PDB file of N, CA, C and O in Angstrom:
ATOM      1  N   MET A   1       0.815  -1.175   0.000  1.00 86.00           N
ATOM      2  CA  MET A   1       0.000   0.000   0.000  1.00 86.00           C
ATOM      3  C   MET A   1       0.870   1.255   0.000  1.00 86.00           C
ATOM      4  O   MET A   1       0.585   2.186  -0.750  1.00 86.00           O
ATOM      5  N   VAL A   2       1.900   1.277   0.809  1.00 86.00           N
ATOM      6  CA  VAL A   2       2.767   2.451   0.885  1.00 86.00           C
ATOM      7  C   VAL A   2       3.476   2.685  -0.445  1.00 86.00           C
ATOM      8  O   VAL A   2       3.570   3.819  -0.915  1.00 86.00           O
ATOM      9  N   VAL A   3       3.957   1.624  -1.069  1.00 86.00           N
ATOM     10  CA  VAL A   3       4.642   1.745  -2.360  1.00 86.00           C
ATOM     11  C   VAL A   3       3.694   2.348  -3.397  1.00 86.00           C
ATOM     12  O   VAL A   3       4.071   3.252  -4.154  1.00 86.00           O
ATOM     13  N   THR A   4       2.460   1.890  -3.420  1.00 88.00           N
ATOM     14  CA  THR A   4       1.496   2.414  -4.370  1.00 88.00           C
ATOM     15  C   THR A   4       1.197   3.879  -4.100  1.00 88.00           C
ATOM     16  O   THR A   4       1.182   4.712  -5.010  1.00 88.00           O
ATOM     17  N   TRP A   5       0.994   4.224  -2.850  1.00 92.00           N
ATOM     18  CA  TRP A   5       0.695   5.613  -2.503  1.00 92.00           C
ATOM     19  C   TRP A   5       1.871   6.525  -2.824  1.00 92.00           C
ATOM     20  O   TRP A   5       1.679   7.602  -3.401  1.00 92.00           O
ATOM     21  N   VAL A   6       3.086   6.098  -2.470  1.00 90.00           N
ATOM     22  CA  VAL A   6       4.279   6.900  -2.753  1.00 90.00           C
ATOM     23  C   VAL A   6       4.454   7.090  -4.257  1.00 90.00           C
ATOM     24  O   VAL A   6       4.968   8.103  -4.704  1.00 90.00           O
ATOM     25  N   SER A   7       4.002   6.134  -5.029  1.00 90.00           N
ATOM     26  CA  SER A   7       4.117   6.224  -6.483  1.00 90.00           C
ATOM     27  C   SER A   7       3.040   7.117  -7.098  1.00 90.00           C
ATOM     28  O   SER A   7       3.308   7.890  -8.013  1.00 90.00           O
ATOM     29  N   ILE A   8       1.824   7.009  -6.612  1.00 93.00           N
ATOM     30  CA  ILE A   8       0.710   7.702  -7.245  1.00 93.00           C
ATOM     31  C   ILE A   8       0.558   9.142  -6.766  1.00 93.00           C
ATOM     32  O   ILE A   8       0.221  10.030  -7.561  1.00 93.00           O
ATOM     33  N   PHE A   9       0.832   9.427  -5.523  1.00 96.00           N
ATOM     34  CA  PHE A   9       0.641  10.783  -4.986  1.00 96.00           C
ATOM     35  C   PHE A   9       1.378  11.847  -5.795  1.00 96.00           C
ATOM     36  O   PHE A   9       0.766  12.852  -6.187  1.00 96.00           O
ATOM     37  N   PRO A  10       2.676  11.675  -6.091  1.00 95.00           N
ATOM     38  CA  PRO A  10       3.352  12.711  -6.888  1.00 95.00           C
ATOM     39  C   PRO A  10       2.769  12.844  -8.294  1.00 95.00           C
ATOM     40  O   PRO A  10       2.692  13.954  -8.829  1.00 95.00           O
ATOM     41  N   LEU A  11       2.361  11.732  -8.886  1.00 95.00           N
ATOM     42  CA  LEU A  11       1.777  11.799 -10.227  1.00 95.00           C
ATOM     43  C   LEU A  11       0.466  12.578 -10.225  1.00 95.00           C
ATOM     44  O   LEU A  11       0.210  13.391 -11.124  1.00 95.00           O
ATOM     45  N   VAL A  12      -0.377  12.344  -9.229  1.00 96.00           N
ATOM     46  CA  VAL A  12      -1.641  13.067  -9.136  1.00 96.00           C
ATOM     47  C   VAL A  12      -1.383  14.550  -8.865  1.00 96.00           C
ATOM     48  O   VAL A  12      -2.023  15.425  -9.453  1.00 96.00           O
ATOM     49  N   THR A  13      -0.409  14.839  -8.014  1.00 96.00           N
ATOM     50  CA  THR A  13      -0.073  16.232  -7.708  1.00 96.00           C
ATOM     51  C   THR A  13       0.384  16.968  -8.957  1.00 96.00           C
ATOM     52  O   THR A  13      -0.074  18.079  -9.239  1.00 96.00           O
ATOM     53  N   VAL A  14       1.275  16.345  -9.725  1.00 95.00           N
ATOM     54  CA  VAL A  14       1.741  16.963 -10.967  1.00 95.00           C
ATOM     55  C   VAL A  14       0.586  17.107 -11.955  1.00 95.00           C
ATOM     56  O   VAL A  14       0.424  18.157 -12.594  1.00 95.00           O
ATOM     57  N   GLY A  15      -0.230  16.078 -12.083  1.00 94.00           N
ATOM     58  CA  GLY A  15      -1.366  16.135 -12.997  1.00 94.00           C
ATOM     59  C   GLY A  15      -2.351  17.229 -12.640  1.00 94.00           C
ATOM     60  O   GLY A  15      -2.835  17.957 -13.514  1.00 94.00           O
ATOM     61  N   MET A  16      -2.647  17.378 -11.349  1.00 93.00           N
ATOM     62  CA  MET A  16      -3.563  18.438 -10.921  1.00 93.00           C
ATOM     63  C   MET A  16      -2.957  19.812 -11.171  1.00 93.00           C
ATOM     64  O   MET A  16      -3.664  20.745 -11.554  1.00 93.00           O
ATOM     65  N   THR A  17      -1.649  19.930 -10.967  1.00 94.00           N
ATOM     66  CA  THR A  17      -0.977  21.200 -11.221  1.00 94.00           C
ATOM     67  C   THR A  17      -1.040  21.560 -12.698  1.00 94.00           C
ATOM     68  O   THR A  17      -1.333  22.702 -13.058  1.00 94.00           O
ATOM     69  N   VAL A  18      -0.775  20.585 -13.553  1.00 92.00           N
ATOM     70  CA  VAL A  18      -0.851  20.817 -15.000  1.00 92.00           C
ATOM     71  C   VAL A  18      -2.268  21.219 -15.402  1.00 92.00           C
ATOM     72  O   VAL A  18      -2.454  22.156 -16.194  1.00 92.00           O
ATOM     73  N   MET A  19      -3.258  20.559 -14.850  1.00 91.00           N
ATOM     74  CA  MET A  19      -4.645  20.899 -15.180  1.00 91.00           C
ATOM     75  C   MET A  19      -5.006  22.299 -14.680  1.00 91.00           C
ATOM     76  O   MET A  19      -5.747  23.027 -15.343  1.00 91.00           O
ATOM     77  N   THR A  20      -4.479  22.684 -13.534  1.00 90.00           N
ATOM     78  CA  THR A  20      -4.729  24.024 -13.011  1.00 90.00           C
ATOM     79  C   THR A  20      -4.061  25.078 -13.886  1.00 90.00           C
ATOM     80  O   THR A  20      -4.652  26.114 -14.185  1.00 90.00           O
ATOM     81  N   LEU A  21      -2.819  24.803 -14.302  1.00 92.00           N
ATOM     82  CA  LEU A  21      -2.095  25.764 -15.139  1.00 92.00           C
ATOM     83  C   LEU A  21      -2.706  25.885 -16.533  1.00 92.00           C
ATOM     84  O   LEU A  21      -2.554  26.913 -17.186  1.00 92.00           O
ATOM     85  N   SER A  22      -3.380  24.846 -16.984  1.00 88.00           N
ATOM     86  CA  SER A  22      -4.043  24.905 -18.281  1.00 88.00           C
ATOM     87  C   SER A  22      -5.494  25.335 -18.099  1.00 88.00           C
ATOM     88  O   SER A  22      -6.368  24.940 -18.861  1.00 88.00           O
ATOM     89  N   GLY A  23      -5.729  26.172 -17.122  1.00 83.00           N
ATOM     90  CA  GLY A  23      -7.048  26.617 -16.699  1.00 83.00           C
ATOM     91  C   GLY A  23      -8.090  26.850 -17.767  1.00 83.00           C
ATOM     92  O   GLY A  23      -9.147  26.230 -17.732  1.00 83.00           O
ATOM     93  N   PRO A  24      -7.825  27.735 -18.724  1.00 85.00           N
ATOM     94  CA  PRO A  24      -8.878  28.015 -19.708  1.00 85.00           C
ATOM     95  C   PRO A  24      -9.282  26.784 -20.523  1.00 85.00           C
ATOM     96  O   PRO A  24     -10.421  26.680 -20.966  1.00 85.00           O
ATOM     97  N   ILE A  25      -8.375  25.859 -20.688  1.00 87.00           N
ATOM     98  CA  ILE A  25      -8.682  24.678 -21.497  1.00 87.00           C
ATOM     99  C   ILE A  25      -9.530  23.687 -20.705  1.00 87.00           C
ATOM    100  O   ILE A  25     -10.588  23.243 -21.160  1.00 87.00           O
ATOM    101  N   THR A  26      -9.080  23.334 -19.501  1.00 89.00           N
ATOM    102  CA  THR A  26      -9.759  22.281 -18.740  1.00 89.00           C
ATOM    103  C   THR A  26     -10.811  22.804 -17.764  1.00 89.00           C
ATOM    104  O   THR A  26     -11.581  22.016 -17.229  1.00 89.00           O
ATOM    105  N   ALA A  27     -10.844  24.095 -17.514  1.00 87.00           N
ATOM    106  CA  ALA A  27     -11.798  24.637 -16.530  1.00 87.00           C
ATOM    107  C   ALA A  27     -13.242  24.421 -16.953  1.00 87.00           C
ATOM    108  O   ALA A  27     -14.121  24.259 -16.106  1.00 87.00           O
ATOM    109  N   THR A  28     -13.485  24.390 -18.241  1.00 91.00           N
ATOM    110  CA  THR A  28     -14.863  24.229 -18.712  1.00 91.00           C
ATOM    111  C   THR A  28     -15.271  22.762 -18.842  1.00 91.00           C
ATOM    112  O   THR A  28     -16.431  22.473 -19.086  1.00 91.00           O
ATOM    113  N   TRP A  29     -14.308  21.856 -18.690  1.00 92.00           N
ATOM    114  CA  TRP A  29     -14.618  20.427 -18.782  1.00 92.00           C
ATOM    115  C   TRP A  29     -15.444  19.998 -17.577  1.00 92.00           C
ATOM    116  O   TRP A  29     -15.222  20.470 -16.460  1.00 92.00           O
ATOM    117  N   PRO A  30     -16.360  19.063 -17.752  1.00 94.00           N
ATOM    118  CA  PRO A  30     -17.063  18.508 -16.581  1.00 94.00           C
ATOM    119  C   PRO A  30     -16.072  17.742 -15.690  1.00 94.00           C
ATOM    120  O   PRO A  30     -15.031  17.275 -16.148  1.00 94.00           O
ATOM    121  N   THR A  31     -16.422  17.631 -14.430  1.00 93.00           N
ATOM    122  CA  THR A  31     -15.543  16.967 -13.464  1.00 93.00           C
ATOM    123  C   THR A  31     -15.177  15.560 -13.907  1.00 93.00           C
ATOM    124  O   THR A  31     -14.025  15.149 -13.796  1.00 93.00           O
ATOM    125  N   TRP A  32     -16.151  14.806 -14.413  1.00 96.00           N
ATOM    126  CA  TRP A  32     -15.881  13.426 -14.814  1.00 96.00           C
ATOM    127  C   TRP A  32     -14.854  13.368 -15.940  1.00 96.00           C
ATOM    128  O   TRP A  32     -14.046  12.450 -15.987  1.00 96.00           O
ATOM    129  N   LEU A  33     -14.848  14.349 -16.840  1.00 95.00           N
ATOM    130  CA  LEU A  33     -13.895  14.344 -17.936  1.00 95.00           C
ATOM    131  C   LEU A  33     -12.493  14.702 -17.448  1.00 95.00           C
ATOM    132  O   LEU A  33     -11.501  14.121 -17.891  1.00 95.00           O
ATOM    133  N   ARG A  34     -12.407  15.631 -16.497  1.00 93.00           N
ATOM    134  CA  ARG A  34     -11.097  15.954 -15.905  1.00 93.00           C
ATOM    135  C   ARG A  34     -10.545  14.750 -15.151  1.00 93.00           C
ATOM    136  O   ARG A  34      -9.365  14.429 -15.263  1.00 93.00           O
ATOM    137  N   ALA A  35     -11.412  14.064 -14.390  1.00 94.00           N
ATOM    138  CA  ALA A  35     -10.976  12.870 -13.660  1.00 94.00           C
ATOM    139  C   ALA A  35     -10.559  11.761 -14.621  1.00 94.00           C
ATOM    140  O   ALA A  35      -9.555  11.076 -14.404  1.00 94.00           O
ATOM    141  N   LEU A  36     -11.308  11.598 -15.692  1.00 96.00           N
ATOM    142  CA  LEU A  36     -10.989  10.585 -16.696  1.00 96.00           C
ATOM    143  C   LEU A  36      -9.642  10.863 -17.346  1.00 96.00           C
ATOM    144  O   LEU A  36      -8.814   9.958 -17.496  1.00 96.00           O
ATOM    145  N   SER A  37      -9.397  12.101 -17.712  1.00 95.00           N
ATOM    146  CA  SER A  37      -8.122  12.423 -18.359  1.00 95.00           C
ATOM    147  C   SER A  37      -6.955  12.299 -17.379  1.00 95.00           C
ATOM    148  O   SER A  37      -5.886  11.799 -17.741  1.00 95.00           O
ATOM    149  N   LEU A  38      -7.151  12.731 -16.134  1.00 95.00           N
ATOM    150  CA  LEU A  38      -6.081  12.624 -15.137  1.00 95.00           C
ATOM    151  C   LEU A  38      -5.755  11.165 -14.843  1.00 95.00           C
ATOM    152  O   LEU A  38      -4.590  10.763 -14.877  1.00 95.00           O
ATOM    153  N   THR A  39      -6.771  10.351 -14.576  1.00 95.00           N
ATOM    154  CA  THR A  39      -6.502   8.946 -14.275  1.00 95.00           C
ATOM    155  C   THR A  39      -6.038   8.184 -15.510  1.00 95.00           C
ATOM    156  O   THR A  39      -5.306   7.207 -15.392  1.00 95.00           O
ATOM    157  N   GLY A  40      -6.439   8.646 -16.688  1.00 96.00           N
ATOM    158  CA  GLY A  40      -5.965   8.020 -17.929  1.00 96.00           C
ATOM    159  C   GLY A  40      -4.476   8.166 -18.140  1.00 96.00           C
ATOM    160  O   GLY A  40      -3.852   7.365 -18.827  1.00 96.00           O
ATOM    161  N   VAL A  41      -3.899   9.191 -17.542  1.00 95.00           N
ATOM    162  CA  VAL A  41      -2.445   9.379 -17.615  1.00 95.00           C
ATOM    163  C   VAL A  41      -1.760   8.782 -16.383  1.00 95.00           C
ATOM    164  O   VAL A  41      -0.736   8.098 -16.495  1.00 95.00           O
ATOM    165  N   VAL A  42      -2.324   9.026 -15.206  1.00 96.00           N
ATOM    166  CA  VAL A  42      -1.678   8.612 -13.952  1.00 96.00           C
ATOM    167  C   VAL A  42      -1.611   7.092 -13.814  1.00 96.00           C
ATOM    168  O   VAL A  42      -0.547   6.545 -13.472  1.00 96.00           O
ATOM    169  N   VAL A  43      -2.694   6.392 -14.065  1.00 95.00           N
ATOM    170  CA  VAL A  43      -2.722   4.943 -13.825  1.00 95.00           C
ATOM    171  C   VAL A  43      -1.721   4.184 -14.705  1.00 95.00           C
ATOM    172  O   VAL A  43      -0.907   3.422 -14.187  1.00 95.00           O
ATOM    173  N   PRO A  44      -1.722   4.383 -16.038  1.00 96.00           N
ATOM    174  CA  PRO A  44      -0.717   3.661 -16.837  1.00 96.00           C
ATOM    175  C   PRO A  44       0.724   4.051 -16.488  1.00 96.00           C
ATOM    176  O   PRO A  44       1.610   3.192 -16.449  1.00 96.00           O
ATOM    177  N   THR A  45       0.948   5.337 -16.211  1.00 95.00           N
ATOM    178  CA  THR A  45       2.296   5.775 -15.839  1.00 95.00           C
ATOM    179  C   THR A  45       2.736   5.098 -14.550  1.00 95.00           C
ATOM    180  O   THR A  45       3.874   4.618 -14.439  1.00 95.00           O
ATOM    181  N   ALA A  46       1.841   5.027 -13.580  1.00 94.00           N
ATOM    182  CA  ALA A  46       2.172   4.384 -12.309  1.00 94.00           C
ATOM    183  C   ALA A  46       2.407   2.893 -12.495  1.00 94.00           C
ATOM    184  O   ALA A  46       3.398   2.340 -12.002  1.00 94.00           O
ATOM    185  N   VAL A  47       1.500   2.220 -13.205  1.00 94.00           N
ATOM    186  CA  VAL A  47       1.563   0.763 -13.334  1.00 94.00           C
ATOM    187  C   VAL A  47       2.799   0.315 -14.117  1.00 94.00           C
ATOM    188  O   VAL A  47       3.461  -0.645 -13.734  1.00 94.00           O
ATOM    189  N   TYR A  48       3.103   0.997 -15.203  1.00 95.00           N
ATOM    190  CA  TYR A  48       4.174   0.527 -16.079  1.00 95.00           C
ATOM    191  C   TYR A  48       5.545   1.121 -15.784  1.00 95.00           C
ATOM    192  O   TYR A  48       6.558   0.532 -16.147  1.00 95.00           O
ATOM    193  N   PHE A  49       5.602   2.285 -15.142  1.00 94.00           N
ATOM    194  CA  PHE A  49       6.903   2.933 -14.957  1.00 94.00           C
ATOM    195  C   PHE A  49       7.264   3.176 -13.499  1.00 94.00           C
ATOM    196  O   PHE A  49       8.343   2.799 -13.052  1.00 94.00           O
ATOM    197  N   VAL A  50       6.376   3.810 -12.745  1.00 94.00           N
ATOM    198  CA  VAL A  50       6.755   4.284 -11.410  1.00 94.00           C
ATOM    199  C   VAL A  50       6.707   3.173 -10.360  1.00 94.00           C
ATOM    200  O   VAL A  50       7.690   2.969  -9.632  1.00 94.00           O
ATOM    201  N   VAL A  51       5.602   2.451 -10.249  1.00 92.00           N
ATOM    202  CA  VAL A  51       5.475   1.424  -9.207  1.00 92.00           C
ATOM    203  C   VAL A  51       6.565   0.355  -9.316  1.00 92.00           C
ATOM    204  O   VAL A  51       7.169   0.001  -8.295  1.00 92.00           O
ATOM    205  N   PRO A  52       6.876  -0.180 -10.504  1.00 93.00           N
ATOM    206  CA  PRO A  52       7.947  -1.184 -10.556  1.00 93.00           C
ATOM    207  C   PRO A  52       9.296  -0.655 -10.048  1.00 93.00           C
ATOM    208  O   PRO A  52      10.029  -1.372  -9.368  1.00 93.00           O
ATOM    209  N   ARG A  53       9.600   0.591 -10.343  1.00 93.00           N
ATOM    210  CA  ARG A  53      10.873   1.160  -9.883  1.00 93.00           C
ATOM    211  C   ARG A  53      10.875   1.402  -8.379  1.00 93.00           C
ATOM    212  O   ARG A  53      11.851   1.118  -7.696  1.00 93.00           O
ATOM    213  N   VAL A  54       9.778   1.930  -7.853  1.00 92.00           N
ATOM    214  CA  VAL A  54       9.689   2.149  -6.400  1.00 92.00           C
ATOM    215  C   VAL A  54       9.706   0.819  -5.666  1.00 92.00           C
ATOM    216  O   VAL A  54      10.355   0.677  -4.620  1.00 92.00           O
ATOM    217  N   LEU A  55       9.036  -0.179  -6.208  1.00 91.00           N
ATOM    218  CA  LEU A  55       9.031  -1.505  -5.597  1.00 91.00           C
ATOM    219  C   LEU A  55      10.438  -2.101  -5.599  1.00 91.00           C
ATOM    220  O   LEU A  55      10.875  -2.673  -4.596  1.00 91.00           O
ATOM    221  N   ALA A  56      11.164  -1.973  -6.708  1.00 92.00           N
ATOM    222  CA  ALA A  56      12.543  -2.475  -6.769  1.00 92.00           C
ATOM    223  C   ALA A  56      13.424  -1.768  -5.747  1.00 92.00           C
ATOM    224  O   ALA A  56      14.249  -2.400  -5.080  1.00 92.00           O
ATOM    225  N   LEU A  57      13.242  -0.459  -5.612  1.00 91.00           N
ATOM    226  CA  LEU A  57      14.018   0.274  -4.606  1.00 91.00           C
ATOM    227  C   LEU A  57      13.690  -0.189  -3.189  1.00 91.00           C
ATOM    228  O   LEU A  57      14.587  -0.332  -2.355  1.00 91.00           O
ATOM    229  N   SER A  58      12.408  -0.439  -2.918  1.00 87.00           N
ATOM    230  CA  SER A  58      12.034  -0.876  -1.571  1.00 87.00           C
ATOM    231  C   SER A  58      12.569  -2.276  -1.281  1.00 87.00           C
ATOM    232  O   SER A  58      12.989  -2.564  -0.157  1.00 87.00           O
ATOM    233  N   VAL A  59      12.595  -3.149  -2.292  1.00 87.00           N
ATOM    234  CA  VAL A  59      13.153  -4.493  -2.098  1.00 87.00           C
ATOM    235  C   VAL A  59      14.654  -4.397  -1.828  1.00 87.00           C
ATOM    236  O   VAL A  59      15.171  -5.065  -0.926  1.00 87.00           O
ATOM    237  N   ARG A  60      15.347  -3.550  -2.596  1.00 87.00           N
ATOM    238  CA  ARG A  60      16.791  -3.373  -2.347  1.00 87.00           C
ATOM    239  C   ARG A  60      17.046  -2.815  -0.960  1.00 87.00           C
ATOM    240  O   ARG A  60      17.977  -3.223  -0.262  1.00 87.00           O
ATOM    241  N   TRP A  61      16.222  -1.855  -0.540  1.00 84.00           N
ATOM    242  CA  TRP A  61      16.404  -1.259   0.775  1.00 84.00           C
ATOM    243  C   TRP A  61      16.173  -2.296   1.869  1.00 84.00           C
ATOM    244  O   TRP A  61      16.936  -2.379   2.825  1.00 84.00           O
ATOM    245  N   MET A  62      15.119  -3.110   1.721  1.00 82.00           N
ATOM    246  CA  MET A  62      14.845  -4.138   2.728  1.00 82.00           C
ATOM    247  C   MET A  62      15.953  -5.191   2.772  1.00 82.00           C
ATOM    248  O   MET A  62      16.339  -5.634   3.853  1.00 82.00           O
ATOM    249  N   SER A  63      16.475  -5.578   1.611  1.00 84.00           N
ATOM    250  CA  SER A  63      17.551  -6.570   1.611  1.00 84.00           C
ATOM    251  C   SER A  63      18.822  -5.975   2.208  1.00 84.00           C
ATOM    252  O   SER A  63      19.578  -6.666   2.884  1.00 84.00           O
ATOM    253  N   TRP A  64      19.055  -4.690   1.995  1.00 79.00           N
ATOM    254  CA  TRP A  64      20.213  -4.026   2.603  1.00 79.00           C
ATOM    255  C   TRP A  64      20.067  -4.017   4.125  1.00 79.00           C
ATOM    256  O   TRP A  64      21.017  -4.292   4.840  1.00 79.00           O
ATOM    257  N   ARG A  65      18.847  -3.730   4.601  1.00 70.00           N
ATOM    258  CA  ARG A  65      18.609  -3.726   6.047  1.00 70.00           C
ATOM    259  C   ARG A  65      18.833  -5.109   6.632  1.00 70.00           C
ATOM    260  O   ARG A  65      19.381  -5.253   7.722  1.00 70.00           O
ATOM    261  N   CYS A  66      18.424  -6.149   5.921  1.00 77.00           N
ATOM    262  CA  CYS A  66      18.592  -7.513   6.421  1.00 77.00           C
ATOM    263  C   CYS A  66      20.073  -7.907   6.449  1.00 77.00           C
ATOM    264  O   CYS A  66      20.530  -8.540   7.388  1.00 77.00           O
ATOM    265  N   ARG A  67      20.805  -7.525   5.415  1.00 74.00           N
ATOM    266  CA  ARG A  67      22.240  -7.861   5.365  1.00 74.00           C
ATOM    267  C   ARG A  67      23.019  -7.149   6.461  1.00 74.00           C
ATOM    268  O   ARG A  67      23.979  -7.685   6.996  1.00 74.00           O
ATOM    269  N   ASN A  68      22.620  -5.956   6.799  1.00 73.00           N
ATOM    270  CA  ASN A  68      23.340  -5.168   7.812  1.00 73.00           C
ATOM    271  C   ASN A  68      22.830  -5.398   9.215  1.00 73.00           C
ATOM    272  O   ASN A  68      23.298  -4.758  10.149  1.00 73.00           O
ATOM    273  N   GLY A  69      21.854  -6.257   9.356  1.00 69.00           N
ATOM    274  CA  GLY A  69      21.363  -6.618  10.685  1.00 69.00           C
ATOM    275  C   GLY A  69      20.648  -5.508  11.406  1.00 69.00           C
ATOM    276  O   GLY A  69      20.614  -5.505  12.621  1.00 69.00           O
ATOM    277  N   THR A  70      20.081  -4.554  10.665  1.00 61.00           N
ATOM    278  CA  THR A  70      19.407  -3.442  11.325  1.00 61.00           C
ATOM    279  C   THR A  70      17.935  -3.708  11.573  1.00 61.00           C
ATOM    280  O   THR A  70      17.246  -2.870  12.106  1.00 61.00           O
ATOM    281  N   SER A  71      17.446  -4.870  11.178  1.00 61.00           N
ATOM    282  CA  SER A  71      16.048  -5.203  11.451  1.00 61.00           C
ATOM    283  C   SER A  71      15.884  -6.709  11.506  1.00 61.00           C
ATOM    284  O   SER A  71      16.769  -7.463  11.122  1.00 61.00           O
ATOM    285  N   ARG A  72      14.727  -7.137  12.007  1.00 66.00           N
ATOM    286  CA  ARG A  72      14.412  -8.559  12.001  1.00 66.00           C
ATOM    287  C   ARG A  72      14.017  -8.980  10.607  1.00 66.00           C
ATOM    288  O   ARG A  72      13.178  -8.351   9.970  1.00 66.00           O
ATOM    289  N   CYS A  73      14.625 -10.011  10.113  1.00 65.00           N
ATOM    290  CA  CYS A  73      14.297 -10.531   8.786  1.00 65.00           C
ATOM    291  C   CYS A  73      13.879 -11.979   8.903  1.00 65.00           C
ATOM    292  O   CYS A  73      14.420 -12.728   9.713  1.00 65.00           O
ATOM    293  N   SER A  74      12.888 -12.347   8.108  1.00 61.00           N
ATOM    294  CA  SER A  74      12.466 -13.748   8.134  1.00 61.00           C
ATOM    295  C   SER A  74      13.466 -14.598   7.389  1.00 61.00           C
ATOM    296  O   SER A  74      14.046 -14.180   6.405  1.00 61.00           O
ATOM    297  N   SER A  75      13.646 -15.809   7.865  1.00 51.00           N
ATOM    298  CA  SER A  75      14.623 -16.706   7.244  1.00 51.00           C
ATOM    299  C   SER A  75      13.981 -17.555   6.199  1.00 51.00           C
ATOM    300  O   SER A  75      12.902 -18.012   6.281  1.00 51.00           O
TER     301      SER A  75
END
């Protein structure tokens, strides 16, 4: 859950900022269309690019912690 949130939160923040800066274009769109366009970009970007990289980093970090004895690791 944390990996997914850490991956999606920045994407949504950037997407909302872009939509705000493009005010005259997207301001007249209905809410459902703005949500559709935002999630249409955020979800594929997260699934195919961001989440796999964040997950790989978290696995490396956990294995580093286990090797250095800084936490309990399952055998």
